[in-house]
Short mmCIF file of C-alpha atoms in Angstrom, two decimals:
data_model
loop_
_atom_site.label_atom_id
_atom_site.label_comp_id
_atom_site.label_asym_id
_atom_site.label_seq_id
_atom_site.Cartn_x
_atom_site.Cartn_y
_atom_site.Cartn_z
CA MET V 1 -11.74 -7.16 8.96
CA ASP V 2 -8.76 -8.15 6.84
CA LEU V 3 -5.31 -7.43 8.19
CA ARG V 4 -1.98 -6.90 6.88
CA ILE V 5 1.13 -6.61 7.92
CA PHE V 6 3.11 -3.50 6.20
CA THR V 7 6.75 -2.48 6.63
CA GLU V 8 8.76 -0.01 6.03
CA PRO V 9 12.32 -1.46 4.59
CA GLN V 10 14.21 1.68 3.49
CA GLN V 11 14.21 2.30 7.29
CA GLY V 12 17.03 -0.65 7.68
CA ALA V 13 16.05 -4.30 6.33
CA SER V 14 17.49 -7.28 4.04
CA TYR V 15 15.69 -9.06 1.58
CA ASP V 16 16.12 -12.04 4.10
CA ASP V 17 14.64 -9.73 7.04
CA LEU V 18 11.73 -8.90 4.71
CA LEU V 19 11.25 -12.94 3.56
CA ARG V 20 11.46 -13.96 7.45
CA VAL V 21 8.65 -11.23 8.31
CA ALA V 22 6.93 -12.22 5.11
CA LYS V 23 6.65 -16.04 6.02
CA ALA V 24 5.58 -14.81 9.53
CA THR V 25 2.42 -13.01 7.59
CA GLU V 26 1.46 -16.12 6.17
CA ASP V 27 1.83 -18.73 8.43
CA ALA V 28 0.09 -16.40 11.30
CA GLY V 29 -3.05 -16.28 8.59
CA TYR V 30 -2.77 -12.38 7.95
CA ASP V 31 -4.38 -11.82 4.57
CA ALA V 32 -1.16 -10.05 3.10
CA PHE V 33 2.31 -8.49 3.18
CA PHE V 34 2.79 -5.23 1.64
CA ARG V 35 6.01 -2.82 1.67
CA SER V 36 6.74 0.79 0.89
CA ASP V 37 8.40 1.74 -2.22
CA HIS V 38 10.97 4.24 -0.94
CA TYR V 39 15.02 3.97 -1.82
CA LEU V 40 16.08 6.47 1.32
CA LYS V 41 15.73 6.07 5.20
CA MET V 42 13.68 8.38 6.67
CA GLY V 43 14.50 9.88 10.33
CA SER V 44 17.55 9.36 12.33
CA ALA V 45 16.95 5.26 11.15
CA SER V 46 20.42 4.05 9.67
CA GLY V 47 19.26 2.18 6.79
CA LEU V 48 21.30 -0.56 6.86
CA PRO V 49 22.13 -2.22 4.76
CA GLY V 50 20.32 0.19 2.37
CA PRO V 51 17.53 -0.17 -0.04
CA THR V 52 15.93 -2.91 -1.41
CA ASP V 53 13.57 -2.63 -4.63
CA ALA V 54 10.07 -2.86 -3.96
CA TRP V 55 9.33 -5.02 -7.12
CA ILE V 56 12.10 -7.03 -6.85
CA THR V 57 11.22 -8.25 -3.33
CA LEU V 58 8.07 -8.67 -4.04
CA ALA V 59 9.18 -10.96 -6.93
CA GLY V 60 11.34 -13.03 -4.50
CA LEU V 61 8.42 -13.46 -2.31
CA ALA V 62 6.17 -14.39 -4.66
CA ARG V 63 8.40 -17.85 -4.98
CA GLU V 64 8.92 -18.24 -1.67
CA THR V 65 5.47 -17.78 -0.28
CA SER V 66 2.20 -19.26 -1.26
CA ARG V 67 -1.07 -17.97 0.37
CA VAL V 68 -0.68 -14.53 1.34
CA ARG V 69 -1.55 -11.44 -1.02
CA LEU V 70 1.35 -9.14 -1.95
CA GLY V 71 1.69 -5.15 -2.99
CA THR V 72 3.06 -2.16 -2.07
CA LEU V 73 1.85 1.18 -0.02
CA VAL V 74 2.67 2.83 -2.20
CA THR V 75 4.69 2.67 -5.71
CA ALA V 76 5.76 6.18 -6.49
CA ALA V 77 4.79 6.99 -10.17
CA THR V 78 8.12 9.21 -10.42
CA PHE V 79 10.08 6.35 -9.97
CA ARG V 80 9.40 3.83 -13.28
CA HIS V 81 8.04 4.25 -16.59
CA PRO V 82 4.53 3.27 -16.76
CA SER V 83 4.70 0.49 -19.43
CA VAL V 84 7.71 -0.91 -17.43
CA LEU V 85 5.81 -0.78 -14.02
CA ALA V 86 2.91 -2.86 -16.30
CA ILE V 87 4.95 -5.27 -17.26
CA SER V 88 7.05 -5.71 -14.14
CA VAL V 89 3.82 -6.08 -11.70
CA ALA V 90 2.28 -8.10 -14.27
CA GLN V 91 5.24 -10.61 -14.20
CA VAL V 92 5.33 -10.70 -10.80
CA ASP V 93 1.44 -11.47 -10.31
CA GLN V 94 2.03 -14.41 -12.86
CA MET V 95 5.00 -15.49 -10.53
CA SER V 96 2.87 -15.60 -7.24
CA GLY V 97 0.10 -17.25 -9.42
CA GLY V 98 -2.20 -13.97 -9.19
CA ARG V 99 -1.58 -12.65 -5.84
CA VAL V 100 0.09 -8.84 -6.76
CA GLU V 101 -1.61 -6.03 -5.43
CA LEU V 102 -0.38 -2.17 -6.72
CA GLY V 103 -0.89 0.93 -4.56
CA LEU V 104 -0.07 3.73 -6.88
CA GLY V 105 0.74 7.13 -5.72
CA SER V 106 2.08 10.52 -7.17
CA GLY V 107 5.47 10.18 -5.13
CA TRP V 108 6.79 12.66 -3.07
CA TYR V 109 9.79 12.59 -0.70
CA ASP V 110 12.21 15.33 -1.99
CA ASP V 111 15.44 13.64 -0.57
CA GLU V 112 15.32 10.40 -1.81
CA HIS V 113 15.07 11.98 -5.16
CA THR V 114 17.20 14.18 -4.71
CA ALA V 115 19.77 11.38 -3.63
CA TYR V 116 19.15 8.76 -6.44
CA GLY V 117 19.14 12.05 -9.38
CA LEU V 118 15.00 11.10 -9.84
CA ASP V 119 13.39 14.26 -11.42
CA LEU V 120 10.49 15.10 -8.82
CA PRO V 121 7.94 17.16 -11.29
CA PRO V 122 6.07 20.33 -9.20
CA ILE V 123 2.81 18.97 -7.78
CA LYS V 124 0.78 19.99 -10.44
CA GLU V 125 2.69 18.36 -13.14
CA ARG V 126 3.52 15.63 -11.14
CA PHE V 127 0.12 14.47 -10.40
CA ASP V 128 -1.16 15.21 -14.23
CA ARG V 129 1.79 12.28 -14.58
CA TYR V 130 0.13 9.95 -12.26
CA ALA V 131 -3.38 10.54 -13.62
CA GLU V 132 -1.82 9.63 -17.04
CA GLN V 133 0.56 6.71 -15.36
CA LEU V 134 -2.88 5.31 -14.05
CA ALA V 135 -4.22 5.21 -17.48
CA ILE V 136 -1.48 3.38 -18.72
CA VAL V 137 -1.04 0.72 -16.36
CA THR V 138 -4.77 -0.33 -16.47
CA GLY V 139 -4.97 0.01 -20.00
CA LEU V 140 -2.14 -2.31 -20.63
CA TRP V 141 -2.93 -5.09 -18.57
CA GLU V 142 -6.75 -4.35 -19.73
CA THR V 143 -6.46 -4.69 -23.64
CA PRO V 144 -7.47 -8.03 -24.57
CA GLU V 145 -5.00 -10.37 -26.18
CA GLY V 146 -4.22 -9.92 -29.65
CA GLU V 147 -5.33 -6.24 -29.69
CA THR V 148 -3.20 -3.19 -28.91
CA PHE V 149 -3.35 -0.07 -26.83
CA SER V 150 -2.47 3.30 -27.85
CA PHE V 151 -2.27 6.23 -25.63
CA ASP V 152 -1.81 10.02 -26.43
CA GLY V 153 -0.80 11.98 -23.29
CA GLU V 154 0.76 15.31 -22.33
CA HIS V 155 3.59 13.09 -20.76
CA TYR V 156 3.29 9.77 -22.35
CA LYS V 157 2.71 8.55 -25.49
CA LEU V 158 2.32 4.75 -26.66
CA VAL V 159 1.69 3.73 -30.47
CA ASP V 160 0.39 -0.07 -30.82
CA SER V 161 1.95 -1.66 -27.73
CA PRO V 162 0.77 -5.23 -27.69
CA GLY V 163 -0.12 -4.79 -23.76
CA LEU V 164 1.65 -8.00 -22.89
CA PRO V 165 2.54 -10.01 -20.40
CA LYS V 166 -1.02 -10.35 -18.90
CA PRO V 167 -1.24 -10.89 -15.20
CA ALA V 168 -2.58 -13.52 -13.61
CA GLN V 169 -5.35 -11.77 -12.21
CA ARG V 170 -8.12 -10.89 -14.97
CA PRO V 171 -8.77 -8.15 -16.19
CA ARG V 172 -6.10 -6.85 -13.72
CA PRO V 173 -4.68 -7.35 -10.13
CA PRO V 174 -6.77 -4.91 -7.48
CA VAL V 175 -5.28 -1.19 -8.16
CA ILE V 176 -4.70 1.08 -4.45
CA ILE V 177 -5.18 4.42 -4.46
CA GLY V 178 -5.19 6.58 -1.33
CA GLY V 179 -4.62 9.91 -0.07
CA GLY V 180 -6.18 13.66 1.28
CA GLY V 181 -7.08 15.81 -1.86
CA LYS V 182 -10.39 16.82 -1.83
CA LYS V 183 -11.08 16.68 -5.74
CA ARG V 184 -8.41 15.06 -8.13
CA THR V 185 -7.49 12.02 -5.80
CA PRO V 186 -11.70 11.33 -5.32
CA ALA V 187 -12.36 11.46 -9.03
CA LEU V 188 -8.96 9.08 -9.84
CA ALA V 189 -10.11 6.62 -7.01
CA ALA V 190 -13.30 6.69 -8.42
CA ARG V 191 -12.34 5.34 -11.58
CA TYR V 192 -9.29 3.78 -11.08
CA ALA V 193 -9.44 2.10 -7.81
CA ASP V 194 -10.47 -1.11 -6.34
CA GLU V 195 -9.19 0.03 -3.04
CA PHE V 196 -8.70 3.37 -1.00
CA ASN V 197 -6.17 3.42 1.60
CA LEU V 198 -5.71 6.22 4.50
CA PRO V 199 -2.33 5.89 5.67
CA PHE V 200 -2.22 7.69 9.59
CA VAL V 201 -5.10 10.12 9.56
CA GLY V 202 -7.83 10.25 12.28
CA PRO V 203 -11.23 8.29 11.82
CA ASP V 204 -13.20 11.99 11.26
CA PHE V 205 -10.70 12.77 8.26
CA ALA V 206 -10.94 9.30 6.80
CA ALA V 207 -14.88 9.62 7.51
CA GLU V 208 -14.68 12.66 5.38
CA GLN V 209 -12.34 11.43 2.78
CA PHE V 210 -14.51 8.07 1.81
CA GLY V 211 -17.59 10.40 1.74
CA ARG V 212 -15.54 12.30 -1.20
CA VAL V 213 -14.70 9.16 -2.58
CA GLU V 214 -17.79 8.26 -2.72
CA ASP V 215 -19.11 11.18 -4.53
CA ALA V 216 -16.79 11.14 -6.62
CA ALA V 217 -17.99 7.09 -7.59
CA ARG V 218 -21.65 7.84 -8.33
CA GLU V 219 -20.96 11.04 -10.26
CA ILE V 220 -19.73 8.55 -12.59
CA GLY V 221 -22.03 6.00 -12.10
CA ARG V 222 -20.16 3.49 -10.49
CA ASP V 223 -20.90 1.63 -7.23
CA PRO V 224 -19.25 3.01 -4.16
CA LYS V 225 -19.47 -0.67 -2.58
CA GLU V 226 -17.16 -1.57 -5.38
CA ILE V 227 -14.40 0.65 -3.96
CA ILE V 228 -12.60 -1.39 -0.74
CA ARG V 229 -11.86 1.14 2.19
CA SER V 230 -8.54 1.02 4.09
CA ALA V 231 -6.52 2.66 6.69
CA ALA V 232 -2.86 1.94 7.94
CA LEU V 233 -1.95 2.51 11.57
CA VAL V 234 1.41 1.60 13.41
CA VAL V 235 1.20 -0.78 15.85
CA ALA V 236 2.95 -1.35 19.00
CA VAL V 237 0.80 -4.30 20.86
CA GLY V 238 2.07 -5.80 23.90
CA ARG V 239 0.49 -8.08 26.54
CA ASN V 240 0.78 -5.51 29.34
CA ASP V 241 1.51 -2.54 29.82
CA ALA V 242 5.52 -3.12 30.14
CA GLU V 243 5.59 -5.08 26.74
CA VAL V 244 3.72 -2.23 24.96
CA ALA V 245 6.10 0.13 26.46
CA LYS V 246 9.18 -1.63 25.23
CA ARG V 247 7.66 -2.04 21.36
CA ALA V 248 6.94 1.55 21.50
CA GLY V 249 10.50 2.24 22.77
CA VAL V 250 12.09 0.27 20.44
CA ILE V 251 10.37 2.63 17.11
CA GLY V 252 11.36 5.88 19.00
CA ARG V 253 7.63 6.77 19.77
CA GLU V 254 5.80 7.40 23.39
CA VAL V 255 3.20 5.09 24.24
CA ALA V 256 0.53 7.77 24.55
CA GLU V 257 1.20 9.46 21.30
CA LEU V 258 0.79 5.86 19.61
CA ARG V 259 -2.63 5.58 21.42
CA GLU V 260 -3.44 8.06 19.83
CA ASN V 261 -2.62 8.22 16.31
CA GLY V 262 -1.46 4.82 15.83
CA LEU V 263 -2.89 1.06 17.55
CA ALA V 264 -0.86 1.02 21.25
CA GLY V 265 -2.11 -1.28 23.87
CA THR V 266 -2.98 -4.57 25.08
CA PRO V 267 -4.71 -7.02 22.25
CA ALA V 268 -8.49 -6.22 23.74
CA GLU V 269 -7.41 -2.08 23.73
CA VAL V 270 -6.14 -2.36 20.60
CA ALA V 271 -9.38 -4.41 19.35
CA GLU V 272 -11.72 -1.75 20.96
CA LYS V 273 -9.94 0.64 19.08
CA ILE V 274 -10.28 -1.45 15.52
CA GLY V 275 -13.95 -1.53 15.88
CA GLN V 276 -14.19 2.61 16.68
CA TRP V 277 -12.07 2.66 13.21
CA ARG V 278 -15.03 0.67 11.67
CA GLU V 279 -17.88 1.90 13.17
CA LYS V 280 -16.94 5.46 11.95
CA THR V 281 -15.37 4.70 8.69
CA GLY V 282 -16.63 1.72 7.05
CA ILE V 283 -13.15 0.18 6.87
CA THR V 284 -13.38 -3.47 5.92
CA ARG V 285 -9.33 -3.73 5.81
CA LEU V 286 -6.55 -2.63 8.04
CA TYR V 287 -2.55 -2.10 7.28
CA LEU V 288 -0.41 -2.38 10.69
CA GLN V 289 2.69 -0.98 9.62
CA LEU V 290 5.21 -3.08 11.89
CA LEU V 291 8.03 -0.97 12.07
CA ASP V 292 10.57 -3.62 14.34
CA LEU V 293 11.20 -6.06 11.69
CA SER V 294 12.41 -8.27 14.22
CA ASP V 295 9.62 -8.54 16.00
CA VAL V 296 8.03 -11.84 14.96
CA ASP V 297 6.59 -12.22 18.31
CA GLN V 298 3.99 -9.26 17.47
CA ILE V 299 3.33 -10.67 14.29
CA GLU V 300 2.15 -13.56 16.23
CA LEU V 301 0.10 -11.87 19.29
CA ILE V 302 -1.88 -9.49 16.79
CA ALA V 303 -3.07 -12.54 15.34
CA SER V 304 -3.63 -14.97 17.78
CA GLU V 305 -4.95 -12.13 20.39
CA VAL V 306 -6.38 -9.23 18.46
CA ALA V 307 -7.24 -10.62 15.07
CA PRO V 308 -10.42 -13.20 16.79
CA GLN V 309 -12.16 -10.44 18.40
CA LEU V 310 -12.90 -8.82 15.24
CA ASP V 311 -15.13 -11.58 13.62
#
């Protein structure tokens, strides 16, 4: 089971905060450090000192880390033109020595688009644009050097692009797709995804959605085993009940609710629940949503007392 740390810096974090957590993630032996791609806080959090751009952050972390993989859950297709996104991610992949992964979604958070003047089309158009972005980003990366890439879509048109720069990983960095849509999402995952992620859902729904992705892959002649299954769950792990309650309180959640919908409890309890998830859904990768970025101790606790129980 790959364990990855997943952060939500729009809730209030500087680059230095993220650097500290990323380094702790690497030092503790985790597989990857991921962050969200949002420009506006959610809920009652202050959001101070303000948003940090996902790919600028990851570019910095690429030079400050050496082993841990880096990526987004997930970059919004509404934020960047797909050609610009392909260039940015390829450059960060080069800067990291080939450690980048792109989680790409259609975009959804209305208030953040309104606050910063970003277009958020109706859901059908948004998803149509998202599908074209996946085709363009992967197409640019996979175009052999010396050849050109063109795309004639409803929303984007590219003519004779050199498809440069190339990422360090060939033919391209892994692409992560997720979501609960029953038709188009599994179809896009079957075509483009190296990993399918389900954040903050229950194992029963996850198993059903993984099954849809598997069916969609078979329909186009792709081996479903090529697509990694993963989930994301919020964590509040403590050495005893008092520590669990303290960590839940800091992030404004109830322990009982977190036990039901996330990963809350002692290391033994959390390891058991992860095992149940693995048995029910077949996941081999888990993103641990760390909402208190000052809590480096929890990162180390999970690595030392939960991870060894998952072998």
